[in-house]
Coordinates of C-alpha atoms in Angstrom, one line a residue:
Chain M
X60 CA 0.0 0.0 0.0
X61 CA 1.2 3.5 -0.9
X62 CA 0.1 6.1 1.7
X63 CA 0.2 10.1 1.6
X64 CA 0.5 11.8 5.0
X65 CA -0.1 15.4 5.2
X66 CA 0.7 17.7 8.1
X67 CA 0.7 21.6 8.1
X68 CA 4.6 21.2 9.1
X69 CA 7.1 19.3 10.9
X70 CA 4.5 17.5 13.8
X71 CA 3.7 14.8 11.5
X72 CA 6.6 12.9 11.7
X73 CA 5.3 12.2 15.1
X74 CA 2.6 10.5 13.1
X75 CA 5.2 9.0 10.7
X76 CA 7.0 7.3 13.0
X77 CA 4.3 5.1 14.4
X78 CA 3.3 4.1 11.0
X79 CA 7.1 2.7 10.8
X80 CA 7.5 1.4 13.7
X81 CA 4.4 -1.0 12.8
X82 CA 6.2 -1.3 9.4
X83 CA 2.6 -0.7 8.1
X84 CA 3.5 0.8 4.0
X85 CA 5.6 -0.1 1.3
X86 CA 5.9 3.6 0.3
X87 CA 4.8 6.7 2.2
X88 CA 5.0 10.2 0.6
X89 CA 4.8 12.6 3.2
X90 CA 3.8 16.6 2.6
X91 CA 3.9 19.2 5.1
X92 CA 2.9 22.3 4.4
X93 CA 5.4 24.8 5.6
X94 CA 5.3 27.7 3.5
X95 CA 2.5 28.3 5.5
X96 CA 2.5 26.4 8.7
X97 CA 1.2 26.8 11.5
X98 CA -2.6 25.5 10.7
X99 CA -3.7 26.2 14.7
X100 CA -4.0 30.1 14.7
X101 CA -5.6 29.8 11.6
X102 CA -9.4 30.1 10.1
X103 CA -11.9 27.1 9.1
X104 CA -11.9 28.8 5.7
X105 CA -8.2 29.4 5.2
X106 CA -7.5 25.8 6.7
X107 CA -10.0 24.0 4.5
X108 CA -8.9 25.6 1.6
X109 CA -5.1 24.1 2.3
X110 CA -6.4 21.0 3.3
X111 CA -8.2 20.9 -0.2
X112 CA -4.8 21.5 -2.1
X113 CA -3.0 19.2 -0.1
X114 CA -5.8 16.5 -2.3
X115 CA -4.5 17.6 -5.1
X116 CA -0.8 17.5 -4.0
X117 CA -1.3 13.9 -3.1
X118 CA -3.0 13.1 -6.9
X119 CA 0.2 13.1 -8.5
X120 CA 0.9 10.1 -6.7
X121 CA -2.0 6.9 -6.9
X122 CA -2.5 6.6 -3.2
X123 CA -4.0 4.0 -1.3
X124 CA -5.2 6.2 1.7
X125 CA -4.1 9.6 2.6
X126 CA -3.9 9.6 6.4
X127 CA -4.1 13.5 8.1
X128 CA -1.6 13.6 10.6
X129 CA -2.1 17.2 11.5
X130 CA -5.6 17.9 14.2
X131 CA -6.6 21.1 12.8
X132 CA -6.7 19.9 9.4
X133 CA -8.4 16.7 10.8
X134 CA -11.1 18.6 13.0
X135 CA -12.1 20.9 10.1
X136 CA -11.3 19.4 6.4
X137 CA -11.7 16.5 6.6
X138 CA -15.4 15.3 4.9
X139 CA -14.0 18.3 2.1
X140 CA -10.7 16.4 1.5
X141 CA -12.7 12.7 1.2
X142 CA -15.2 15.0 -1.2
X143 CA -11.6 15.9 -3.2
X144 CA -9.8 12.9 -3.0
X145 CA -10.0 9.7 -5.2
X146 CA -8.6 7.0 -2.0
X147 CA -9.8 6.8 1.5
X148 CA -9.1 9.5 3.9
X149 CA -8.4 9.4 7.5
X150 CA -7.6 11.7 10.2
X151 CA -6.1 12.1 13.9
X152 CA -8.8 13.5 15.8
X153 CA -11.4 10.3 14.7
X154 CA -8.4 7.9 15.4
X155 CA -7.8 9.6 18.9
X156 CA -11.4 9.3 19.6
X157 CA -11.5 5.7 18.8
X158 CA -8.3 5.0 20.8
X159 CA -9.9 6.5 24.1
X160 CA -13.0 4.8 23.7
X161 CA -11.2 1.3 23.2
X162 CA -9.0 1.6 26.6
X163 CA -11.0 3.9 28.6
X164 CA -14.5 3.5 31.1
X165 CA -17.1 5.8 29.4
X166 CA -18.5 6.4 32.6
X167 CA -16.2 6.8 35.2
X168 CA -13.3 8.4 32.8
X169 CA -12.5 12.0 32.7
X170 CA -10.6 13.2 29.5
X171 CA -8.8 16.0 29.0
X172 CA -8.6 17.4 25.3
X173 CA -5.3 19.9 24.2
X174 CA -4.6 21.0 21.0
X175 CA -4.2 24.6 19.4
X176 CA -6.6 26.8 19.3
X177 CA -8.5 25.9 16.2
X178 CA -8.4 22.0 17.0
X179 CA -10.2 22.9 20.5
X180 CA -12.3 25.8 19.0
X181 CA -13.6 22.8 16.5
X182 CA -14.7 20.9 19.3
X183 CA -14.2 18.2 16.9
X184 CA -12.9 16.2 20.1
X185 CA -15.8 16.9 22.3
X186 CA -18.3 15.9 19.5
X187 CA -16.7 12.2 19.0
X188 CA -16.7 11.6 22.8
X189 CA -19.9 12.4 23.5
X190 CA -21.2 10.5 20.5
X191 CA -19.3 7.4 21.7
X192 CA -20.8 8.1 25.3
X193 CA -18.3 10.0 27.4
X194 CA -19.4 12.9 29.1
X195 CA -16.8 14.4 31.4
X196 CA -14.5 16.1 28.9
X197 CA -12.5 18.6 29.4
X198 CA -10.6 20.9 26.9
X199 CA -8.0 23.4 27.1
X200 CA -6.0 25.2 23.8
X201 CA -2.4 25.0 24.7
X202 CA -0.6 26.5 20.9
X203 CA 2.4 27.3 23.4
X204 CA 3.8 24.0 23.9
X205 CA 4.4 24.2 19.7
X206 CA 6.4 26.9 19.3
X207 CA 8.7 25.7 22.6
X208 CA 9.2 22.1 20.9
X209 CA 10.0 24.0 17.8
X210 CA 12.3 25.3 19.6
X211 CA 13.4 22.5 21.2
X212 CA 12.2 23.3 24.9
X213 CA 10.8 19.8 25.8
X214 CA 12.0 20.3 29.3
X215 CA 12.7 23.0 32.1
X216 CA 11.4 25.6 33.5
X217 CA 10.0 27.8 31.0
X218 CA 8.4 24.8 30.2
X219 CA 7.1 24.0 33.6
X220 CA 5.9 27.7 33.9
X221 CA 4.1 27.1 30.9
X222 CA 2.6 23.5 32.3
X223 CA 1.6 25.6 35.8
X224 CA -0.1 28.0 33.4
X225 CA -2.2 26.0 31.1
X226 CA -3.3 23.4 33.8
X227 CA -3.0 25.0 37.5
X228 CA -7.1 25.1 37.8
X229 CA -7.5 21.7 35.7
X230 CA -8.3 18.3 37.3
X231 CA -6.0 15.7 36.9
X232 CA -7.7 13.7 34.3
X233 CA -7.9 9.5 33.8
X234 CA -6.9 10.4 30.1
X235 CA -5.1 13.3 28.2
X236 CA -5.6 13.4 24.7
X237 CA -1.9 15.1 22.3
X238 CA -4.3 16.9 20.0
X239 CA -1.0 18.4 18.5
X240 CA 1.2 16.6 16.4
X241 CA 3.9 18.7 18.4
X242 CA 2.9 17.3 22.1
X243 CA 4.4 13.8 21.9
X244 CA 7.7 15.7 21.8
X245 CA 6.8 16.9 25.6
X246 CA 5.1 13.3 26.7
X247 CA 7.7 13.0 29.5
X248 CA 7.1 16.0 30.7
X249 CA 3.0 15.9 30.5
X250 CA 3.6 12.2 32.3
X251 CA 5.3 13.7 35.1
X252 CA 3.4 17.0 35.5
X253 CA 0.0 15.1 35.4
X254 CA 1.1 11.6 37.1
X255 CA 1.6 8.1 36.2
X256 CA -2.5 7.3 36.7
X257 CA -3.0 9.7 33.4
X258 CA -2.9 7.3 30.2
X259 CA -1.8 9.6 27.1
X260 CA -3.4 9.2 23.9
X261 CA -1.2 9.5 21.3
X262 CA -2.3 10.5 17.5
X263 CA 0.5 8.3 16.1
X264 CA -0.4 5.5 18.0
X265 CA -4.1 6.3 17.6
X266 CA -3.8 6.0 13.8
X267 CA -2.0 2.9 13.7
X268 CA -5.0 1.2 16.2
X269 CA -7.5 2.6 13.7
X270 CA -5.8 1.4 10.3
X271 CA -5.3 -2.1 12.0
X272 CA -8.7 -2.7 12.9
X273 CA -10.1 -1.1 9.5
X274 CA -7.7 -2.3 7.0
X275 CA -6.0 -5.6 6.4
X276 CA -2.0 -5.6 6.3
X277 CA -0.9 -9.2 5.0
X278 CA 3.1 -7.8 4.9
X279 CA 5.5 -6.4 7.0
X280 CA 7.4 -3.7 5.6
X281 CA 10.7 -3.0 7.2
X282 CA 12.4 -0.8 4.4
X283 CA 9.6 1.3 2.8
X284 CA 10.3 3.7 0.3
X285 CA 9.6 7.2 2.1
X286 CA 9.3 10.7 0.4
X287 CA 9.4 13.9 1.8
X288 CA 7.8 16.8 0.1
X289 CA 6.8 20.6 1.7
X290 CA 6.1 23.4 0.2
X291 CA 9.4 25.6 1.2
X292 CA 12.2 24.2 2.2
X293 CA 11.7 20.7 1.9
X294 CA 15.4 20.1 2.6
X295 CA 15.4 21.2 6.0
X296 CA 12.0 19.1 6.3
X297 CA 14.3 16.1 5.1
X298 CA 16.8 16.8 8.3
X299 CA 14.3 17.0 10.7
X300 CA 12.7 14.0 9.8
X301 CA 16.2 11.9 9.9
X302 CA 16.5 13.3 13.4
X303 CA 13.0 12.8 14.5
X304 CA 12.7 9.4 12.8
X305 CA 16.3 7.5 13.4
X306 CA 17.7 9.5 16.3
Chain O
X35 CA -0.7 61.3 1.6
X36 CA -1.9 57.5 1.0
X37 CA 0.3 55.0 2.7
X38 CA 0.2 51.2 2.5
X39 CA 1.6 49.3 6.0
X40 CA 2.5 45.6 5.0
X41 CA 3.2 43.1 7.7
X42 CA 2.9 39.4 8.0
X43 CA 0.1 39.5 10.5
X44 CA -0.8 41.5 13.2
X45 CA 2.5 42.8 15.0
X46 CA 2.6 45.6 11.9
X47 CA 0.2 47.4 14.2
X48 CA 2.2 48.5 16.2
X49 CA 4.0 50.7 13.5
X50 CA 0.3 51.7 12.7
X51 CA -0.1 53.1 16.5
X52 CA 3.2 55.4 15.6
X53 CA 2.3 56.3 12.4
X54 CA -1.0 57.6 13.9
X55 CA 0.7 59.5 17.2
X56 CA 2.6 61.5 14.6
X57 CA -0.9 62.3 12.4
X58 CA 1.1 61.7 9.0
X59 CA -0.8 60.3 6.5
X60 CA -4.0 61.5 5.3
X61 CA -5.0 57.9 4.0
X62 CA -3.7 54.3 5.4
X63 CA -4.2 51.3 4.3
X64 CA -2.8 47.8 6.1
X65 CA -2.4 44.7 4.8
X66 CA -2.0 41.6 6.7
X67 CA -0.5 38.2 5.0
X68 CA -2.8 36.4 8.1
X69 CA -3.8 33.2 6.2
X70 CA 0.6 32.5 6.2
X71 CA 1.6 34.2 9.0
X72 CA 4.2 34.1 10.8
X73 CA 7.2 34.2 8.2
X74 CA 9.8 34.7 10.7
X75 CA 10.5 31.3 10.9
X76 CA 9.8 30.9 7.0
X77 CA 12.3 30.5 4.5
X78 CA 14.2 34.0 2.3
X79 CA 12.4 33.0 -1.2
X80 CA 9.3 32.0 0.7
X81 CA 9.4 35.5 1.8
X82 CA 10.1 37.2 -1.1
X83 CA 7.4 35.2 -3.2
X84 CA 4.6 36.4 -0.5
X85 CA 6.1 40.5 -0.2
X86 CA 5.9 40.6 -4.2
X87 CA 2.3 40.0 -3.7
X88 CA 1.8 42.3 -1.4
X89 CA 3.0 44.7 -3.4
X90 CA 0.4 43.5 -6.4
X91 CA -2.6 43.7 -3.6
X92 CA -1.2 47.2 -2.9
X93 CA -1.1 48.3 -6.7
X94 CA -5.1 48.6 -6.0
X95 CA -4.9 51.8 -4.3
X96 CA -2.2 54.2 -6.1
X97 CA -0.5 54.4 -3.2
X98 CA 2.2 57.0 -2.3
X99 CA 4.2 55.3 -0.1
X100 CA 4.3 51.6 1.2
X101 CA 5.7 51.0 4.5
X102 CA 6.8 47.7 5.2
X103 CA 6.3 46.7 8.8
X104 CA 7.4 43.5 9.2
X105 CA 11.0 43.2 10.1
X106 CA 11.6 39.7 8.4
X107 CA 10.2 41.2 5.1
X108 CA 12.6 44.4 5.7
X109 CA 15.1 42.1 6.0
X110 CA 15.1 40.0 3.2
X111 CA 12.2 41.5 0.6
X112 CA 12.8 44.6 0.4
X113 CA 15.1 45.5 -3.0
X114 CA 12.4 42.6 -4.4
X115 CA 9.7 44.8 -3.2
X116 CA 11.0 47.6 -4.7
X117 CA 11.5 46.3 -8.2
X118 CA 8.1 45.4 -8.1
X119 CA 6.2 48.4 -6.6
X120 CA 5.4 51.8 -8.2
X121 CA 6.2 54.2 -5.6
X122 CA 8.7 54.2 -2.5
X123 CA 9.1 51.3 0.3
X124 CA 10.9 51.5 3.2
X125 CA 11.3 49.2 5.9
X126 CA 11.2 48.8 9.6
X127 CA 15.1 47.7 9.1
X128 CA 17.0 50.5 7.6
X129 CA 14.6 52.4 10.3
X130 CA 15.8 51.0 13.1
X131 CA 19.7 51.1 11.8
X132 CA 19.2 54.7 11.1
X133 CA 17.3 55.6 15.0
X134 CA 20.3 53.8 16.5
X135 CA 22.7 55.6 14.7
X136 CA 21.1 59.1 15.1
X137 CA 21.0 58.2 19.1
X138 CA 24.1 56.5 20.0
X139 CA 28.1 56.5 19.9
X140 CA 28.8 54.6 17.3
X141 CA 32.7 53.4 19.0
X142 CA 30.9 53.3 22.4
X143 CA 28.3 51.5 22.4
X144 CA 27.2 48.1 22.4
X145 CA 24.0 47.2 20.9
X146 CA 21.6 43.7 21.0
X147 CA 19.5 43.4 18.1
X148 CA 16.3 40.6 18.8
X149 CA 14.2 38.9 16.1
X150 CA 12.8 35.9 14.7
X151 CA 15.1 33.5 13.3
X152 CA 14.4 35.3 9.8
X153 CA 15.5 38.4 10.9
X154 CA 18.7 37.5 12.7
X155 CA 19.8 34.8 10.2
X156 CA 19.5 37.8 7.5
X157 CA 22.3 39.7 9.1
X158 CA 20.2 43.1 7.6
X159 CA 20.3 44.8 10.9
X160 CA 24.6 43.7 11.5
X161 CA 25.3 44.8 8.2
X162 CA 23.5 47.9 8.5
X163 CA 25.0 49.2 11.6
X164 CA 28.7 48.1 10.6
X165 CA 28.2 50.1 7.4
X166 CA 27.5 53.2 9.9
X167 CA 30.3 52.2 11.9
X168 CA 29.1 50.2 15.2
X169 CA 31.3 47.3 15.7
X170 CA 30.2 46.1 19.0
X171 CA 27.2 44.6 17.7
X172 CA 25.6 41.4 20.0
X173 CA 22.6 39.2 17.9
X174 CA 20.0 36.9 19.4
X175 CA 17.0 35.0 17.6
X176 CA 14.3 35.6 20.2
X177 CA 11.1 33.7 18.3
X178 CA 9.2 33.0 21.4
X179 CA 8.0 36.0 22.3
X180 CA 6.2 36.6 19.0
X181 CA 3.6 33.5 20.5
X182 CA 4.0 35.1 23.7
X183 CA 2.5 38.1 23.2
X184 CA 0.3 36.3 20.6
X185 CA -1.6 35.0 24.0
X186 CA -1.3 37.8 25.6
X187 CA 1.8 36.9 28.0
X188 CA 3.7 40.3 28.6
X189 CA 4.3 39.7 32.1
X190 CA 4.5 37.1 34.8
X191 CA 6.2 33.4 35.0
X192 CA 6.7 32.0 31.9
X193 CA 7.8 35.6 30.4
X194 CA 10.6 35.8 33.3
X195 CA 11.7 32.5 32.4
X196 CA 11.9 32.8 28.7
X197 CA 14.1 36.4 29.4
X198 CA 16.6 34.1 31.6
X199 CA 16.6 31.9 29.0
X200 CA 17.7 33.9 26.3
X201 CA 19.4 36.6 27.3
X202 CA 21.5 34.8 30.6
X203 CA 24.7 35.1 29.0
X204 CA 24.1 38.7 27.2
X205 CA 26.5 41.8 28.2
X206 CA 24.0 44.1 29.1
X207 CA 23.6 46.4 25.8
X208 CA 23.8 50.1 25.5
X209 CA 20.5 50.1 22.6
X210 CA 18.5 46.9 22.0
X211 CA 17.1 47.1 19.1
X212 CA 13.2 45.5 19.1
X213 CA 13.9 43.8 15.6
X214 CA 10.4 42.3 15.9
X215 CA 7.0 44.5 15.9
X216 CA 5.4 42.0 19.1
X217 CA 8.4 43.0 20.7
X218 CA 7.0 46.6 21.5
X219 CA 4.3 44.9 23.6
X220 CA 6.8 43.4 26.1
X221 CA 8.6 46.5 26.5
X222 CA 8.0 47.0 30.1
X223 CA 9.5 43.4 30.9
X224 CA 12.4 44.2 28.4
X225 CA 13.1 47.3 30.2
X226 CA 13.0 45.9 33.5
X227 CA 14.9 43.2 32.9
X228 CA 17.9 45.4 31.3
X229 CA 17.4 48.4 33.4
X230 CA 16.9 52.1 32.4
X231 CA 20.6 52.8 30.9
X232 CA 19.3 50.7 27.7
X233 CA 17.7 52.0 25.0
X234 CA 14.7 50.6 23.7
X235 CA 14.8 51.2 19.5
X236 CA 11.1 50.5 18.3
X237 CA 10.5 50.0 14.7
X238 CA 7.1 52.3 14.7
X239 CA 9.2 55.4 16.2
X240 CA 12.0 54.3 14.0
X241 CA 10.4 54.5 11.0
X242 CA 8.7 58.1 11.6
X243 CA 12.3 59.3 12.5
X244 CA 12.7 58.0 8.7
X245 CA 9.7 59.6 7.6
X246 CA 10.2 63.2 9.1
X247 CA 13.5 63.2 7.8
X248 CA 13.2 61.9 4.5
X249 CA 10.1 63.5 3.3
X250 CA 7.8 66.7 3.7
X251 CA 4.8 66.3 5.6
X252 CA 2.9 70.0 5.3
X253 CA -0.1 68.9 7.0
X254 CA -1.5 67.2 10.6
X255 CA -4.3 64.4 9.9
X256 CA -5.8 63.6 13.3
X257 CA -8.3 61.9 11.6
X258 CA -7.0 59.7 8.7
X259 CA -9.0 57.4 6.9
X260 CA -8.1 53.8 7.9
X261 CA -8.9 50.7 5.8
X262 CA -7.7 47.2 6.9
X263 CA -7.3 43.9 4.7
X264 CA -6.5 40.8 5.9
X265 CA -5.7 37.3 4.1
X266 CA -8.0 35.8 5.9
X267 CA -10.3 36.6 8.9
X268 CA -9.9 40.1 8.1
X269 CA -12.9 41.1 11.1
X270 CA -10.1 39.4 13.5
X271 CA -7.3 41.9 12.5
X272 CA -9.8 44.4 12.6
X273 CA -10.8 44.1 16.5
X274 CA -7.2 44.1 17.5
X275 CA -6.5 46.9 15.3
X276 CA -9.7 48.8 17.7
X277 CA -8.0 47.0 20.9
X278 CA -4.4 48.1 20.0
X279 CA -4.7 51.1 18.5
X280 CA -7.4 53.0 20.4
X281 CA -7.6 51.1 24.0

């Protein structure tokens, strides 16, 4: 299977590397967007638009699936990419969703939701939980945490400042869903701040659970063919993903 | 006089807010590249490829003047910009260079210039003030407080921390120039952390230095027309214009 995974930027490789791990593809062509990342500040409109392109993008290259590694995109665009695209689309937020529902009591589980603030204005989080039958969600945008991985700040204590900040009045919640592509990058430091009792739901991870239980994957690959596209610079894109990915 | 004020996003207000104190244009028109914003961490042709356009949005208005705000654009767009446009642009750049030299002993002093990574990668501001003759000349990419004030952080905790961070091992500077236009918003902090004895240089007061020296302004307009445009979300830009400008 050939699979196209766009992001807005550089937080898909989060995303990326799960799918390797699992050794899921034979080839994966990845685009991110970073002429014009970040997607998280951004309007519906604007991000729908991009999202829409990103289709066409990936019609150069007879995909399989397209899987949206980036939440905004995810929370907003995605029933206008499956309207544009010719293969299967799936997204992040719906495979974060399912992930919490499969490990978590609906009843007794309180989830916390972060993500920038057009993933949580979307409330595309909120709306899958509640379908599936949770009902005590909370959600907070945190679009600091991606500029400090960005630049590299994963620990320390402007990060901790920032931690105290976003989460001194939250409760400590049974689940904490990365809606960032970015927030796997501070997972240590969201285990320690919140405690080991908090599970983390992780988008990467969350995909891979989805496609398994959806599609069928008769092979292993261990040495897919992977391409790396963006629409500026995709050279320094190449050098973070051989950091992110092999390092 | 009919002025056009570029900027990436929103931080281009703050040149605005000058612009206005001084009553010099009879007509001003912003432009705010908001749908790709921010390009201080974007690459030099990216850059380039999105100022040209502003300068084709601005041909809409037979403008006398375009004033680019943005210090990344100033930095690496603005001969481009100039090829392109049909009456004069000047930049936030050359403005600054020109405030710290009109201020300052040039064998003396010792200046910090902060930016995005655009901006201090570009060298514009170094190469400018070695041309005037300043030789003790300290650089420092500062990008997080461009999300910082984004969320409305100009004081407290994480701000504190983030000043440590960068600016630990930096002589204490004679000037520091605020090579970004969030930057003016954190002033107080910046002052306080430095002390009195430096000199804050601020692109907006920079630039009408510039102005008042380079051209003839007969009249006073308290009352100039104002139109803002936006590339997307345009009612956004337009309350934090009210909120910036007039509160």
């Amino acid at each position: 299977m050939r699979v196209g995974v766009f992001d807005s930027g550089i937080g898909g490789l989060t995303v990326v590397k799960s799918l390797l791990e699992h050794q899921l593809f034979e080839e994966l062509i990845y685009f991110g967007d970073t002429a014009r990342v970040p997607y998280g500040s951004k309007d519906k409109n604007t991000i729908i638009r991009y999202a829409i392109e990103a289709v066409e993008f990936f019609k150069n290259f007879e995909l399989d699936l397209i899987i949206v590694a980036c939440n905004s995109v995810s929370a907003y665009a995605l029933f206008e990419m499956r309207e544009s695209a010719t293969c299967p689309v799936i997204g992040v937020v719906d495979a974060g969703v399912l992930a919490t529902s499969n490990s978590l009591d609906k009843k007794a589980s309180n989830i916390l939701v972060i993500g920038t603030h057009a993933t949580i204005n979307s409330q595309a989080y909120e709306r899958g939980l509640e379908k599936l039958g949770f009902s005590n969600i909370q959600t907070k945008a945190t679009p600091l945490f991606v500029p400090l991985v960005e630049e590299e700040i994963v620990e320390g204590a402007i990060l901790e400042e920032t931690l105290k900040h976003y989460f001194n009045n939250v409760q400590t919640p049974d689940a904490l869903i990365l809606g960032c592509t970015h927030f796997p990058l501070i997972r240590d430091a969201l285990s320690t701040y919140f405690g080991e009792k908090t599970k983390l739901i992780h988008s990467g991870e969350a995909i891979v659970e989805q496609l398994e239980k959806e599609f069928t994957f008769t092979e292993k690959y261990s040495h897919p063919k992977l391409k790396f596209f963006a629409s500026e610079n995709p050279e320094a894109l190449r050098k973070i993903a051989q950091k992110w990915l092999y390092e």
